[in-house]
Amino acid sequence: MSMKSPRIQTFLDRVGHRVRSLRKARRWTIQRLADEAALSRRMLTQIELGQANPSLATIDRIAHALDVSFADLALSDAAASGPGSSTPSRSEPGRPANLGSTEHSDPSNDHTLAWEGPHESTAYILGASSVPGTELWRWHLGPRVRYQAEADRAGTEEILHVLSGALVLELNDEPLTLSAGMSRRISTDRGYSYTAGQEASVDFIRVVIGA
């Protein structure tokens, strides 16, 4: 099992604390929430304790079972409404991310690192709005790194814009390569994946609509 970085552990602890607080505010048992989110009781217990490393889709299922957004669980206290409230989250303050840069860099400590993978691959959620449910992300995938995503809820869409490198998008078992400067809007209510090209990393912006 790979070691989790301190920033990912901070994210997982935050999510676990908020899930537990929201569950208790509803007076739900762990089993009740596990059933609502289609998870095992053991997995949900580990998530609440910050011991699991759930997929982004799993966190999203828990959020919607609790009638809040992914951002309500994920964003820092400066941006999120906080445990026990379903008030929509807003974009985080602090140094703005340089979305137009084609060079890989961490957006800043003001933004939330929600996923990391091999070869310094990262996914940051930069901010969110509630009407409609929308999330803004910046992703970096190292060479040949693949991220397999679970199907999102019906009606969810994404807009992808590649800043540098080449992104291989696989949807409906059909690969599509997006080069730097290219954009694509897709429906994500089915399994899909992102893969960086064979020789270089890829940086891209991801906007989730209907989150």
XYZ file of C-alpha atoms in Angstrom:
211
model
C 0.000 0.000 0.000
C 1.409 3.381 -0.972
C 1.932 6.028 1.691
C -0.492 8.942 1.707
C 0.997 12.427 1.677
C 0.204 14.793 4.585
C -1.996 16.952 2.341
C -4.054 13.990 1.178
C -4.396 12.818 4.764
C -5.619 16.297 5.725
C -8.229 16.024 2.968
C -9.324 12.554 4.084
C -9.537 13.630 7.733
C -11.649 16.654 6.732
C -14.009 14.523 4.655
C -14.325 11.923 7.413
C -15.065 14.537 10.075
C -17.725 16.214 7.957
C -19.371 12.933 6.975
C -19.583 11.899 10.623
C -20.947 15.299 11.706
C -23.583 15.380 8.968
C -24.598 11.783 9.662
C -25.020 12.452 13.384
C -26.951 15.655 12.674
C -29.434 13.499 10.763
C -29.409 10.926 13.575
C -28.483 8.250 11.085
C -26.554 5.142 12.017
C -23.442 4.206 10.092
C -25.419 1.361 8.553
C -28.162 3.749 7.385
C -25.703 6.022 5.587
C -23.792 3.038 4.209
C -27.034 1.723 2.705
C -27.981 5.135 1.275
C -24.542 5.524 -0.328
C -24.283 1.885 -1.495
C -21.176 1.239 0.614
C -20.188 -1.382 3.146
C -20.425 -0.442 6.815
C -16.715 -1.203 7.217
C -15.726 1.131 4.362
C -17.861 3.982 5.700
C -16.391 3.531 9.184
C -12.881 3.761 7.744
C -13.828 6.879 5.768
C -15.197 8.596 8.874
C -11.950 7.784 10.716
C -9.799 9.041 7.831
C -8.297 5.577 7.411
C -9.620 4.783 3.923
C -8.600 6.329 0.616
C -11.958 6.388 -1.209
C -12.391 7.286 -4.846
C -13.720 10.721 -5.740
C -16.923 9.045 -6.962
C -17.388 7.324 -3.588
C -17.091 10.640 -1.749
C -19.590 12.117 -4.197
C -22.079 9.286 -3.486
C -21.789 9.910 0.253
C -22.276 13.646 -0.261
C -25.460 13.160 -2.252
C -26.772 10.593 0.231
C -26.400 13.366 2.839
C -28.000 15.915 0.470
C -24.863 18.056 0.192
C -22.282 18.520 -2.568
C -18.825 17.026 -3.007
C -17.449 20.512 -2.363
C -19.273 20.736 0.981
C -17.237 17.741 2.144
C -13.996 18.560 0.340
C -13.217 22.257 0.502
C -11.407 23.879 3.405
C -13.214 25.726 6.185
C -12.471 29.033 4.441
C -14.648 27.970 1.535
C -17.082 25.364 2.762
C -20.214 25.930 4.773
C -18.988 23.505 7.405
C -20.342 20.285 8.912
C -24.028 20.130 9.618
C -25.059 22.632 6.951
C -25.954 22.180 3.299
C -25.207 25.786 2.340
C -23.383 25.729 -1.021
C -19.614 26.121 -1.068
C -17.895 28.997 -2.832
C -14.522 29.385 -4.446
C -11.637 29.515 -2.023
C -9.793 32.741 -1.239
C -6.059 33.209 -1.427
C -3.602 33.254 -4.308
C -5.509 32.442 -7.513
C -4.511 29.398 -9.520
C -2.831 30.216 -12.814
C -5.202 28.288 -15.029
C -3.571 29.476 -18.222
C -0.098 28.220 -17.371
C 1.098 25.235 -19.382
C 3.708 24.358 -16.754
C 2.871 21.905 -14.000
C 2.749 23.466 -10.567
C 0.666 23.026 -7.467
C -2.083 25.689 -7.568
C -1.310 26.721 -3.966
C -1.866 25.620 -0.412
C -5.124 27.593 -0.526
C -6.597 24.953 -2.838
C -7.666 21.435 -1.990
C -5.607 18.462 -3.120
C -8.230 15.726 -3.508
C -6.291 12.998 -5.348
C -2.697 12.030 -6.026
C -1.182 9.243 -8.068
C 2.134 7.995 -9.488
C 4.719 10.350 -11.020
C 3.471 13.384 -9.054
C -0.013 13.121 -10.526
C -2.502 15.379 -8.732
C -6.087 16.618 -8.858
C -7.015 19.880 -7.139
C -10.543 21.143 -6.655
C -10.162 24.902 -7.044
C -13.689 25.969 -6.218
C -17.396 25.314 -6.663
C -20.773 26.948 -7.056
C -24.242 25.636 -6.372
C -26.518 26.848 -9.169
C -26.126 24.676 -11.095
C -23.823 22.370 -9.134
C -20.445 23.080 -10.729
C -16.863 22.253 -9.734
C -13.597 23.613 -11.143
C -10.575 21.268 -11.099
C -6.965 21.287 -12.285
C -5.383 17.908 -13.043
C -1.819 16.773 -13.703
C -1.104 13.211 -14.853
C 2.431 11.926 -15.194
C 3.492 9.960 -18.313
C 1.339 6.866 -18.887
C -0.623 7.448 -15.677
C -4.265 6.383 -16.001
C -7.164 7.496 -13.825
C -10.205 5.239 -14.002
C -13.372 7.075 -13.015
C -16.645 5.544 -11.924
C -19.885 6.596 -13.589
C -21.336 9.840 -12.237
C -24.995 10.482 -11.543
C -27.345 10.737 -14.529
C -27.133 14.106 -16.215
C -23.588 14.935 -15.080
C -21.314 16.472 -17.708
C -17.700 17.628 -17.866
C -15.851 20.194 -19.931
C -12.183 19.304 -20.392
C -9.536 21.717 -21.671
C -5.957 20.522 -22.183
C -3.246 22.993 -21.188
C -0.197 20.916 -22.142
C 0.620 17.421 -23.293
C -1.932 14.964 -24.650
C -4.932 13.562 -22.794
C -6.345 10.215 -23.889
C -10.004 10.137 -22.914
C -11.720 6.766 -23.024
C -15.524 6.815 -23.010
C -17.757 3.990 -24.213
C -14.575 1.950 -24.818
C -13.521 4.393 -27.524
C -10.261 6.356 -27.000
C -10.099 10.013 -27.987
C -6.875 12.014 -27.831
C -7.067 15.693 -26.931
C -3.938 17.739 -27.628
C -2.893 21.001 -25.966
C -5.436 23.726 -26.668
C -8.287 21.312 -27.378
C -11.534 21.165 -25.393
C -14.310 18.590 -25.144
C -17.688 18.350 -23.433
C -18.729 14.859 -22.380
C -21.467 13.063 -20.464
C -20.014 11.109 -17.532
C -22.938 8.948 -16.433
C -20.896 5.894 -17.436
C -17.401 4.664 -16.653
C -14.584 6.643 -18.256
C -10.859 7.209 -17.881
C -8.104 9.774 -18.368
C -4.609 8.726 -19.450
C -1.515 10.829 -20.096
C 0.422 10.257 -23.293
C 3.241 7.720 -23.442
C 6.132 10.172 -23.355
C 4.927 13.274 -21.515
C 2.683 14.392 -18.707
C -0.594 16.198 -19.277
C -2.166 19.186 -17.534
C -5.833 19.944 -18.001
C -8.766 21.853 -16.591
C -11.901 19.933 -15.684
C -15.283 21.568 -15.091
C -17.943 19.280 -13.659
C -21.538 20.346 -14.354
C -24.421 18.839 -12.403
C -22.240 17.949 -9.417
